Short mmCIF file of C-alpha atoms and ligand atoms in Angstrom, two decimals:
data_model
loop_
_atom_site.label_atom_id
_atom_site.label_comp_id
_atom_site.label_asym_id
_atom_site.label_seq_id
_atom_site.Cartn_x
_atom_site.Cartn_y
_atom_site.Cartn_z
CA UNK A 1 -22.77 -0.68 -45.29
CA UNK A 2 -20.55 -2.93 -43.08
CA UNK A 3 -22.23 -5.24 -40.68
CA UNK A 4 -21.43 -4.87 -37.05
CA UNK A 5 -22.22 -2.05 -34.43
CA UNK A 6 -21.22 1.03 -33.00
CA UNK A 7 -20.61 2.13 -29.85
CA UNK A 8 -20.96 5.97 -29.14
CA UNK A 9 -19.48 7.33 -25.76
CA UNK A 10 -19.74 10.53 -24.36
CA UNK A 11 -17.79 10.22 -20.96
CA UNK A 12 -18.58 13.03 -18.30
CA UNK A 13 -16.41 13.93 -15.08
CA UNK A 14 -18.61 11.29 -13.14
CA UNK A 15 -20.49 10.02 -16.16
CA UNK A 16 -20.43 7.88 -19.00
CA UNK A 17 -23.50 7.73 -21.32
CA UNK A 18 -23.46 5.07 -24.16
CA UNK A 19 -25.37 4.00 -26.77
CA UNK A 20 -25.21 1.24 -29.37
CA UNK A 21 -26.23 1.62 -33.12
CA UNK A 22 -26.62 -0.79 -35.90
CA UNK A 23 -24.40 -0.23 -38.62
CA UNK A 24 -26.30 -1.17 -41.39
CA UNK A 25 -29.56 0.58 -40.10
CA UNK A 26 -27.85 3.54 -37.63
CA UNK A 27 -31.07 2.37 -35.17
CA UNK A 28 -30.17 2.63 -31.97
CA UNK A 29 -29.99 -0.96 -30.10
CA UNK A 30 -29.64 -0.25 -26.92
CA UNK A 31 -28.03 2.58 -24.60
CA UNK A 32 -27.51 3.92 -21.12
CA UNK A 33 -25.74 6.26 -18.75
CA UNK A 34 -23.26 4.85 -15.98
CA UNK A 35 -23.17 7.75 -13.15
CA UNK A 36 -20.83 8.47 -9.90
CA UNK A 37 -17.71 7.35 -11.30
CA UNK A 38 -15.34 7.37 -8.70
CA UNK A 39 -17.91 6.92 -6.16
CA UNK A 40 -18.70 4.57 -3.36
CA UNK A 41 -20.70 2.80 -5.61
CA UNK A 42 -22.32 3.73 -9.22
CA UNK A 43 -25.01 3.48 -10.88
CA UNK A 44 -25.74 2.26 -14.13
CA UNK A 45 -28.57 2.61 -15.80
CA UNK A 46 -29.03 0.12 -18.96
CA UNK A 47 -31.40 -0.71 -21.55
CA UNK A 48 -32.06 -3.14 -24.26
CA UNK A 49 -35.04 -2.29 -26.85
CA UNK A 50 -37.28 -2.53 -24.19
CA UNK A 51 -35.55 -4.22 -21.58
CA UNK A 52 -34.06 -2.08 -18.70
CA UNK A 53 -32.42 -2.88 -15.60
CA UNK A 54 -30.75 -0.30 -12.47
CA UNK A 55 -27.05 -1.84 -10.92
CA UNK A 56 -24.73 -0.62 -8.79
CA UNK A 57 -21.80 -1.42 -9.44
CA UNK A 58 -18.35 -0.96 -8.88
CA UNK A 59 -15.85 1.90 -11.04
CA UNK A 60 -13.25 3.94 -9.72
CA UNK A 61 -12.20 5.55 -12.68
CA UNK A 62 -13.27 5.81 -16.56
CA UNK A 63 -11.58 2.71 -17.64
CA UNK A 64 -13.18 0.69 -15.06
CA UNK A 65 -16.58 2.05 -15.81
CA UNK A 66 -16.27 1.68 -19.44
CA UNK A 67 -14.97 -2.31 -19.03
CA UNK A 68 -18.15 -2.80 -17.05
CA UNK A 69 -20.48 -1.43 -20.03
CA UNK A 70 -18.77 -3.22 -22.24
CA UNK A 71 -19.55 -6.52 -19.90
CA UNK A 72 -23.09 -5.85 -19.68
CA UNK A 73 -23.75 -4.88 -23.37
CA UNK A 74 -23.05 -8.64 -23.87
CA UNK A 75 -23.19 -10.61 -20.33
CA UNK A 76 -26.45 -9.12 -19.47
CA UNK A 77 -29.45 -10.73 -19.49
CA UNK A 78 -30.46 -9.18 -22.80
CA UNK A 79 -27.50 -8.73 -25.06
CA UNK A 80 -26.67 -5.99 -27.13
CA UNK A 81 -23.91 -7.38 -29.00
CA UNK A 82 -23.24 -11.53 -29.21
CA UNK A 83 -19.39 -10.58 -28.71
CA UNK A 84 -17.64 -7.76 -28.54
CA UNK A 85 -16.06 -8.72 -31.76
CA UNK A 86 -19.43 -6.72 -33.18
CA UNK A 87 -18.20 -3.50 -32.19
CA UNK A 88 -16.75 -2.12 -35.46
CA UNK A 89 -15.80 1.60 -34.23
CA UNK A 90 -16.48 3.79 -31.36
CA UNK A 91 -17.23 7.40 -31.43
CA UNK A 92 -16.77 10.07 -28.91
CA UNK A 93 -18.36 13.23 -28.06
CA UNK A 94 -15.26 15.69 -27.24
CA UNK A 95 -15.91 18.72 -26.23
CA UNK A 96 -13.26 21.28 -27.37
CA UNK A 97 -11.02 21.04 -30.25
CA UNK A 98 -10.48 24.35 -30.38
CA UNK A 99 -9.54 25.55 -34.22
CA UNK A 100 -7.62 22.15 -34.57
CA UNK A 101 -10.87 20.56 -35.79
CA UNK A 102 -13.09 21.18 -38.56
CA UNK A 103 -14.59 18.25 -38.39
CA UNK A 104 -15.15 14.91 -37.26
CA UNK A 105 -12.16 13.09 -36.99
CA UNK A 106 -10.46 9.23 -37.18
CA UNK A 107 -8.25 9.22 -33.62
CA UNK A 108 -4.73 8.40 -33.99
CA UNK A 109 -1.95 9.10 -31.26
CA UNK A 110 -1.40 12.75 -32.81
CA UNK A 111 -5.00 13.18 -32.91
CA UNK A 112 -5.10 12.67 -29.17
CA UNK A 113 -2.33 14.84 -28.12
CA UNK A 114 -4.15 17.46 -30.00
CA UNK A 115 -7.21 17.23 -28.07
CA UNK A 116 -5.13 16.92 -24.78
CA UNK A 117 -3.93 20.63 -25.99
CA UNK A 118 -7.16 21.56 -25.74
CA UNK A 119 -7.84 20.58 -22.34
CA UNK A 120 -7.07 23.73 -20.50
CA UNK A 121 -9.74 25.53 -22.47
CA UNK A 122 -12.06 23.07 -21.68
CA UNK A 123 -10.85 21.29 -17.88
CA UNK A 124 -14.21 19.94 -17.19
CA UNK A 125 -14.74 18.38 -20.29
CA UNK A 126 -11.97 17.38 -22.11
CA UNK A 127 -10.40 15.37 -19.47
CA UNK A 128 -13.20 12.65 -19.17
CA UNK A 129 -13.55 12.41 -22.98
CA UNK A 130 -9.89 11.63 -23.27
CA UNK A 131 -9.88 9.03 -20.37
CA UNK A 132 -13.09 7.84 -22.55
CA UNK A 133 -11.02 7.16 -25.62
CA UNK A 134 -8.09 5.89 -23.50
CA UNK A 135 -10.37 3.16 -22.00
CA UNK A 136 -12.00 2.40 -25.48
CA UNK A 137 -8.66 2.34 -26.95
CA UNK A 138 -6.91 -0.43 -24.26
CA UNK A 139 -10.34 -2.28 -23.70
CA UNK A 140 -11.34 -2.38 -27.56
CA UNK A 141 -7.92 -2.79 -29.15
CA UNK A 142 -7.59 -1.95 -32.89
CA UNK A 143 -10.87 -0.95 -33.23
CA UNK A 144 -11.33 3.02 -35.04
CA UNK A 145 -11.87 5.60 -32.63
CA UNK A 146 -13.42 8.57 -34.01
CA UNK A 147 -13.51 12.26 -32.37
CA UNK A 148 -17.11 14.26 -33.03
CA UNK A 149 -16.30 17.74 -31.71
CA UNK A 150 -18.47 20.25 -30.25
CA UNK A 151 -16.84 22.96 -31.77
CA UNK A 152 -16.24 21.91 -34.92
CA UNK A 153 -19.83 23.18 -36.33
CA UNK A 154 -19.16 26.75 -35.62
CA UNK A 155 -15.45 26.51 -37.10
CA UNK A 156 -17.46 28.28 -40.61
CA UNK A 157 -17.96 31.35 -38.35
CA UNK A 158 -16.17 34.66 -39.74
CA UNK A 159 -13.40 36.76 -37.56
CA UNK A 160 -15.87 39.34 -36.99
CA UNK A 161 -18.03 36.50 -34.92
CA UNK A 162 -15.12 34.63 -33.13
CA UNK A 163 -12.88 37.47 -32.24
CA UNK A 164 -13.41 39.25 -28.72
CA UNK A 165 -12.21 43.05 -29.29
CA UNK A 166 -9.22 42.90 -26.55
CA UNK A 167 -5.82 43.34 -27.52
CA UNK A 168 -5.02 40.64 -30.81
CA UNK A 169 -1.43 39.47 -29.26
CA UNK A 170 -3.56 37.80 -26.77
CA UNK A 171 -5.49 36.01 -29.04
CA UNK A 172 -2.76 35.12 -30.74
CA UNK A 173 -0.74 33.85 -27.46
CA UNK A 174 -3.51 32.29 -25.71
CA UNK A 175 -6.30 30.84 -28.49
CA UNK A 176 -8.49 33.27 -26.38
CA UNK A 177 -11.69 33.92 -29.29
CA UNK A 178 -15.16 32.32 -29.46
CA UNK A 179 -15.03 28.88 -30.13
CA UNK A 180 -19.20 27.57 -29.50
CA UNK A 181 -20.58 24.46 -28.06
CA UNK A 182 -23.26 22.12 -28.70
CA UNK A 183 -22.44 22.22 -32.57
CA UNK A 184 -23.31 18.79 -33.26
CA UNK A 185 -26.79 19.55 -31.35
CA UNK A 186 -27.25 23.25 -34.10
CA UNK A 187 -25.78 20.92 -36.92
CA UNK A 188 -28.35 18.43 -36.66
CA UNK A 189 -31.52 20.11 -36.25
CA UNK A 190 -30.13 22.81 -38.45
CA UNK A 191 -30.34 20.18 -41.38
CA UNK A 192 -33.62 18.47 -39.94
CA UNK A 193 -35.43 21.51 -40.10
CA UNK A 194 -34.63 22.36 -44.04
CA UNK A 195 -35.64 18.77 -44.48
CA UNK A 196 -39.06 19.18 -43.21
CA UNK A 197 -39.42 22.30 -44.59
CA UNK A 198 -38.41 21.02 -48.08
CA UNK A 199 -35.98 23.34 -49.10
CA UNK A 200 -32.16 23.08 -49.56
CA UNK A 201 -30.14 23.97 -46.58
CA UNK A 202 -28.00 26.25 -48.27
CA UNK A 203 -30.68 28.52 -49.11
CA UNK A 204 -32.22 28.88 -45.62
CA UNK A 205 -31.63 31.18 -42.51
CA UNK A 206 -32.29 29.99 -39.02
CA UNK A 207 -31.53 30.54 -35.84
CA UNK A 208 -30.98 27.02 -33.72
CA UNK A 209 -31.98 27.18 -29.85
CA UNK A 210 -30.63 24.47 -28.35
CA UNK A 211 -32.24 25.26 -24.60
CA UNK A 212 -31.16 22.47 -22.31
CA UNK A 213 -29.59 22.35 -19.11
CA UNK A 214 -26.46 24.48 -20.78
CA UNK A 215 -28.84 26.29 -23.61
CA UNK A 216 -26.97 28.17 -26.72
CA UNK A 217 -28.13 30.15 -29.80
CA UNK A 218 -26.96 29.90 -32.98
CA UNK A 219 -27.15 31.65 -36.19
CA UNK A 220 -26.84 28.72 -39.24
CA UNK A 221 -26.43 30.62 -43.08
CA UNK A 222 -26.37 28.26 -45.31
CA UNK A 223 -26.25 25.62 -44.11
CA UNK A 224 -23.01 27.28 -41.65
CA UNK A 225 -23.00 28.49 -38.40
CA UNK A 226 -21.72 32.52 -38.29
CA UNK A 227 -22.36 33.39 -35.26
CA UNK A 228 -23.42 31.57 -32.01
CA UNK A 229 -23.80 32.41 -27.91
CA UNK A 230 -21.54 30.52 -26.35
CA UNK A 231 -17.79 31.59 -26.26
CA UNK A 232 -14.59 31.00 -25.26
CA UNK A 233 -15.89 28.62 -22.82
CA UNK A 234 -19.92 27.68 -22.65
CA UNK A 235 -20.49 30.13 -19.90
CA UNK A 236 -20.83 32.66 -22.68
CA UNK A 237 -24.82 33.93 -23.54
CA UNK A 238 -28.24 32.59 -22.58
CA UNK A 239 -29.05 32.38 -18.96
CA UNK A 240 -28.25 28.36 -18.42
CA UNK A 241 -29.75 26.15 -15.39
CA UNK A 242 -26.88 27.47 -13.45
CA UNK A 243 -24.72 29.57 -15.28
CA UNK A 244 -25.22 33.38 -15.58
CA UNK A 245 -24.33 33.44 -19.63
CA UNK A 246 -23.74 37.54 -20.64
CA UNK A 247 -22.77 40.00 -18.16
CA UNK A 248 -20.66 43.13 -17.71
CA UNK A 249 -17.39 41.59 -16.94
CA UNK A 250 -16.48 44.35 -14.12
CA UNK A 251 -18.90 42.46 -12.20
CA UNK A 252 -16.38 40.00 -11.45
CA UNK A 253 -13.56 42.32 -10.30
CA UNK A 254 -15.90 43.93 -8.22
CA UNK A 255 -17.26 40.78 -6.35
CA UNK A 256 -13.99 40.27 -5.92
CA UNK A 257 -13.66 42.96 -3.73
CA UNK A 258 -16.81 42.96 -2.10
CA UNK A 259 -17.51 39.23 -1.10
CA UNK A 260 -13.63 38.33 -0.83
CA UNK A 261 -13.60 35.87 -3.58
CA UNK A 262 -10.69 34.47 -5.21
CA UNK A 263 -11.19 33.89 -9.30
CA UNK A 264 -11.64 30.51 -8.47
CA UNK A 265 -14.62 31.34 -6.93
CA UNK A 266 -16.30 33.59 -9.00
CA UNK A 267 -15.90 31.04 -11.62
CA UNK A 268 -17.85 29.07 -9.12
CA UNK A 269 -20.54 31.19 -8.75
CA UNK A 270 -21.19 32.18 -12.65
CA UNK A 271 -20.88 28.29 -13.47
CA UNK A 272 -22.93 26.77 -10.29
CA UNK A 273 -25.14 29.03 -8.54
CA UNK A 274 -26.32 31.12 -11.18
CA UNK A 275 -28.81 31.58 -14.30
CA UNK A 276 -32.47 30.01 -12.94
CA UNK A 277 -31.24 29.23 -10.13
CA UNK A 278 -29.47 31.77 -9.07
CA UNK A 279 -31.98 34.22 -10.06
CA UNK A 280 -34.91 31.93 -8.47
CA UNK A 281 -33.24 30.74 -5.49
CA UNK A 282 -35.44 27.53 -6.53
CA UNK A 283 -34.12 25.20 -9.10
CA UNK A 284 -31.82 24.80 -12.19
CA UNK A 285 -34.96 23.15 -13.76
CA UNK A 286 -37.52 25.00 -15.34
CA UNK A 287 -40.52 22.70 -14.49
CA UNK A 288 -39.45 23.47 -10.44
CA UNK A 289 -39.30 26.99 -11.24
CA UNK A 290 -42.54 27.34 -13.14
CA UNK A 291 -44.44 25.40 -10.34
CA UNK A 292 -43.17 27.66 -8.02
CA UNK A 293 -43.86 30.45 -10.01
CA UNK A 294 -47.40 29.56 -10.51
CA UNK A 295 -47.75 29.37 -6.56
CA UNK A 296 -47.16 32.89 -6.99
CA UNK A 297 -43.20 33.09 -6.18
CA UNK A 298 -42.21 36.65 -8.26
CA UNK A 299 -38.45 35.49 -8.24
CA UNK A 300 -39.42 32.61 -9.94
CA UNK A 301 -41.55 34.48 -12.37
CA UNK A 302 -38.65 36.94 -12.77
CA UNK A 303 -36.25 33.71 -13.89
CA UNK A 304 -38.36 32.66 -16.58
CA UNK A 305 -38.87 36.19 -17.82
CA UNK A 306 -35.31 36.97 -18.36
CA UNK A 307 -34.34 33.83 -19.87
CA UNK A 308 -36.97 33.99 -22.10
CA UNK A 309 -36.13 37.77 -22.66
CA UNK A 310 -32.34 37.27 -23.14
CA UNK A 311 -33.05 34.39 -25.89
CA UNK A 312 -34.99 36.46 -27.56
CA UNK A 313 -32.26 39.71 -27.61
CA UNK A 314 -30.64 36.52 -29.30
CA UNK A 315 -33.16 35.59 -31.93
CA UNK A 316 -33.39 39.54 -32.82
CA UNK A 317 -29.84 39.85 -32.88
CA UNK A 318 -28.68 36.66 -35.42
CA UNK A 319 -31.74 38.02 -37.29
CA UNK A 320 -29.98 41.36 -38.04
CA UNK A 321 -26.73 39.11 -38.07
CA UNK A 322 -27.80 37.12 -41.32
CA UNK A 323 -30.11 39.88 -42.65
CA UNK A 324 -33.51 37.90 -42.51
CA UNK A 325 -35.10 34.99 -40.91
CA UNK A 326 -36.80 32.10 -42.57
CA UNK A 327 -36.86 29.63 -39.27
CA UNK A 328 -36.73 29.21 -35.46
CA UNK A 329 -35.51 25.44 -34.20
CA UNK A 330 -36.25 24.93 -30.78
CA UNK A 331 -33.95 21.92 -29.43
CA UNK A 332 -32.94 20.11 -25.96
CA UNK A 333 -34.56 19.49 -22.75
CA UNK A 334 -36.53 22.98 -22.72
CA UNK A 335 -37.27 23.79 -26.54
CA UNK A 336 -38.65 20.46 -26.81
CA UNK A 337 -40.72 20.33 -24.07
CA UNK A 338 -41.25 23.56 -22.63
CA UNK A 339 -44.73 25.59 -24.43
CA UNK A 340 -44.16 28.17 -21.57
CA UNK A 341 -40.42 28.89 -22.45
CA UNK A 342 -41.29 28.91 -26.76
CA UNK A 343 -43.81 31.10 -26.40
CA UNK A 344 -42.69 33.78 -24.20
CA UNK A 345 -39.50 33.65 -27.11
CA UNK A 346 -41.50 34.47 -29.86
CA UNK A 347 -44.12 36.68 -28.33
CA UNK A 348 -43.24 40.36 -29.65
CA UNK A 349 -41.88 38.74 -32.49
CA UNK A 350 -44.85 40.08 -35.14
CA UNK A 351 -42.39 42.22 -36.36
CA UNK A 352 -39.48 39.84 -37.85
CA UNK A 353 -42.81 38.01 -39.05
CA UNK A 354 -42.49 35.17 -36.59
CA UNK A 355 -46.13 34.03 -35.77
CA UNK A 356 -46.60 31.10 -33.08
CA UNK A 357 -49.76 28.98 -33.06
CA UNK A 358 -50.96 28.66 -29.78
CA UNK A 359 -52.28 25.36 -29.85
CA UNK A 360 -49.98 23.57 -31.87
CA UNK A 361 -47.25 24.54 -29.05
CA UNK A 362 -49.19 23.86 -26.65
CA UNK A 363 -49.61 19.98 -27.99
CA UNK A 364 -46.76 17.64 -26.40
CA UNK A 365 -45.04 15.09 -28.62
CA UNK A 366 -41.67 13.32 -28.84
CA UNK A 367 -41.74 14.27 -33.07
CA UNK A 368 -40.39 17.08 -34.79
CA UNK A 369 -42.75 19.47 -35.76
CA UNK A 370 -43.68 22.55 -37.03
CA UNK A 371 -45.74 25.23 -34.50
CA UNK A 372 -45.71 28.32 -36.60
CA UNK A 373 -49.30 29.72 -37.53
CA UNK A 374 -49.92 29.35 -41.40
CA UNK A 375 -49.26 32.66 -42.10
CA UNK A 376 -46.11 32.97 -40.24
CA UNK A 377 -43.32 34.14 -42.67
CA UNK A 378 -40.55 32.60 -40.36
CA UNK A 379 -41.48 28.99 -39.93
CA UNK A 380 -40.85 27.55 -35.75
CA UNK A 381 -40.28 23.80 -35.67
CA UNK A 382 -39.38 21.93 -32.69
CA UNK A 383 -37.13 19.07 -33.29
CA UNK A 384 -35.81 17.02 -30.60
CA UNK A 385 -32.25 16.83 -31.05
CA UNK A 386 -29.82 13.27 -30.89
CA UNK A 387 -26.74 14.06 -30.65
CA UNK A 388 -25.76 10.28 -30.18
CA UNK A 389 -27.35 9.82 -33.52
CA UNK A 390 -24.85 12.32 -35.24
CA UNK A 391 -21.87 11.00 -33.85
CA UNK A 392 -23.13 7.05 -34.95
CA UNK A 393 -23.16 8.47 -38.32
CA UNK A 394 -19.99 10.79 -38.45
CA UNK A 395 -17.77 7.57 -37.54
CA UNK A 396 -19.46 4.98 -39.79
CA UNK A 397 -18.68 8.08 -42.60
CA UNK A 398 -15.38 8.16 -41.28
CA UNK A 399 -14.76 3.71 -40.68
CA UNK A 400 -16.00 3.48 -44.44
CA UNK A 401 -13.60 6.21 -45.56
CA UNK A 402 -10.60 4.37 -43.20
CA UNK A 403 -11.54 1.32 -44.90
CA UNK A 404 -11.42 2.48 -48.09
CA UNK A 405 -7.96 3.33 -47.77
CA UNK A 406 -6.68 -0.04 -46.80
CA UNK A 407 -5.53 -2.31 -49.77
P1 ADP B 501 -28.60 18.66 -20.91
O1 ADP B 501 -28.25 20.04 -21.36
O2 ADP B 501 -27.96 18.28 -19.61
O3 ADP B 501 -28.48 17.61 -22.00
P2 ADP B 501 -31.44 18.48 -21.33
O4 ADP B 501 -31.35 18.90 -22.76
O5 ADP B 501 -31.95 17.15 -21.02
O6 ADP B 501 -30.12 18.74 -20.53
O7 ADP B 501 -32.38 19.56 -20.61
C1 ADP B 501 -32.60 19.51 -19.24
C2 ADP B 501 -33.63 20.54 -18.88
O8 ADP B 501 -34.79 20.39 -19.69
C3 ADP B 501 -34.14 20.32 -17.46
O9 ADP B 501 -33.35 21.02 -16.56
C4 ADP B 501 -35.53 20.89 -17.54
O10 ADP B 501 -35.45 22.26 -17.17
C5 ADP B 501 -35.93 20.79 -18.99
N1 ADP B 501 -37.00 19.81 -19.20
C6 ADP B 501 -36.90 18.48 -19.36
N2 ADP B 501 -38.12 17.93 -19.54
C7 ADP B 501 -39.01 18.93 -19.50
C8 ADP B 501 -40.43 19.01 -19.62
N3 ADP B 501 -41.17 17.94 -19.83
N4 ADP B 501 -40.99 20.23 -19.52
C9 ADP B 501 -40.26 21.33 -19.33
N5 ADP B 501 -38.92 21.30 -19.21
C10 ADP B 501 -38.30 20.14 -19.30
#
């Protein structure tokens, strides 16, 4: 493996959050996240091993932002790189590429345009990644950009999983069909987990709960993922920190008429104020709403209880989807952390032969690990995803593979 580093960039509407691998060793060197782009002032948060400092500094847009990571990761006080000139490649995080992308992907000028066709599918998210490779590309000249895509995981999924049942011509005219999200989050543990459970991924069934701030399902076969929560956008599902994930879509035309609200709106409402919070009137975050909820507050009881409840219609449901079960992988911000949340899943569970131990879920750790009883037939492992990690690795794959190419 080619000396050098890598520089992975996953560029929110306000945000960018960065980290810098080794090549040789994929360890992560150093990382950070810049926030309130476009701000008065922003704030960048940077570390170094274990070396961390808090700036404010000055970006108005992505470009800026990016030009002053790229200053500190070798002008600050601890360097990441010596020169710049150690950057080999950069990868991005980009959030929709639609059925364009199967897989990770080298960036050339086509490339882009592709993923700028994507962008009305995806207006929050798209947008800042391309301004992310737009930046890398004038700041880092001539250095490979690569793409890893959310959606490209769940490309595997069958017709029968990705098609809504409205009329096909608008399918056909508009791309509208289940696309998923957090794919390189399902990919990852989804492979993790058959690793620790020694047995080859293609022979395994799981279901992959990435619970997080946005929190999806999946169903990985194989080693594939057929069938998983999120849609045609990521409101689609679980109940989220603040989006409402499934309901009856009448809903919407009839808040329409009742509280006056333009589509607009509504979008507002499903996407901001509602899922925990909503339902709570608390928090987004499940460690407010379980505080609260011990104090006695039934609306934040009632949060926790369907969110639990609707993840597990889930697990039940991509059970009967793949016709058996041999794991649960709980992921992100939640699944890793939260006992409460994993164990109100898989109570009720007996049936499917899912069997938690109570006290190894109840035992916090950063490491992956298995919290099934012994006699469980379905095996539950938490594994904290790194999604950073991934992409590090998808565009060394993909450098090597450029470089191969050249004479
Ligand atoms: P994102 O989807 O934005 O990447 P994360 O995966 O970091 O978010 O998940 C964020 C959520 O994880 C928080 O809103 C919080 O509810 C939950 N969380 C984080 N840490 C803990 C913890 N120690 N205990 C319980 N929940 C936690």
């Amino acid at each position: 493996m080619r000396k050098g580093k890598v520089l992975v960039v996953n560029c929110g509407s306000s945000s960018i959050k960065y980290s810098v691998f080794e090549a040789e060793s994929v360890e992560e060197v150093s990382g950070g996240l810049l926030e309130r782009i476009g701000g008065k002032s922003a704030t960048l948060k940077h570390r170094v091993g274990p070396y961390s400092v808090e700036l404010e500094i000055e970006a108005r847009d992505h470009r800026q932002g990016l030009e002053q990571v790229l200053r500190i990761l070798h002008g600050g006080e601890v360097k990441a790189v010596e020169s710049l000139a150690e950057i080999i490649a950069v990868g991005h995080r980009v959030v929709h590429g639609g059925d364009a992308f199967f897989e990770s992907t080298l960036i050339d000028d086509r490339v882009l345009d592709t993923i700028k066709d994507w962008a009305e599918l995806a207006p929050l998210h798209n947008p800042p990644n391309i301004a992310g490779v737009e930046a890398a590309k004038s700041l880092l000249p001539g250095i490979p950009q690569v793409a890893v895509f959310d959606t490209a995981f769940h490309q595997t999924m069958p017709e029968k999983a990705y098609l809504y049942p409205i009329p096909y011509e608008l399918y056909k005219r508009h791309r509208i069909r289940r696309y998923g999200f957090h794919g390189t989050s399902h990919g990852y543990v989804a492979r993790k987990a058959a690793e620790m459970l020694g047995m080859p991924l293609k022979a395994l069934k799981i279901v992959t709960c990435h619970l997080g701030n946005g929190c999806s399902v999946t169903a990985v076969r194989n080693g594939k993922s057929v069938d998983t929560s999120m849609g045609f956008t990521p409101l689609e599902g679980l109940v989220m920190g603040t989006r409402s994930g499934d309901i009856d879509p009448s809903i919407i035309f009839y808040m329409m008429d009742k509280e006056k609200l333009s589509a607009k709106e509504i979008e507002n409402v499903l996407n901001r104020s509602s899922g925990l919070l909503g339902i709570s009137g608390v928090s987004n975050d499940v460690r407010d709403i379980e505080r609260e909820a011990g104090k006695g507050n039934r609306r934040a009881a009632l949060a926790l209880e369907i969110f639990a409840y609707r993840a597990k219609k889930y697990v039940g449901a991509y059970a009967a989807a793949m016709g058996g079960l041999d794991a649960i992988v709980f992921t992100g911000g939640i699944g890793e952390n939260d006992p409460t949340i994993r164990s109100m899943i898989c109570a009720d569970l007996g049936f499917l032969g899912v069997k938690l131990d109570g006290e190894l879920n109840a035992i916090a750790s950063k490491d992956a690990r298995e919290i099934s009883s012994s006699d469980s037939a379905v095996k539950i492992l938490v594994i904290p995803t790194n999604e950073e990690l991934v992409i590090a690795i998808e565009t060394l794959r993909l450098v090597k593979g450029d470089m191969g190419k050249q004479p």
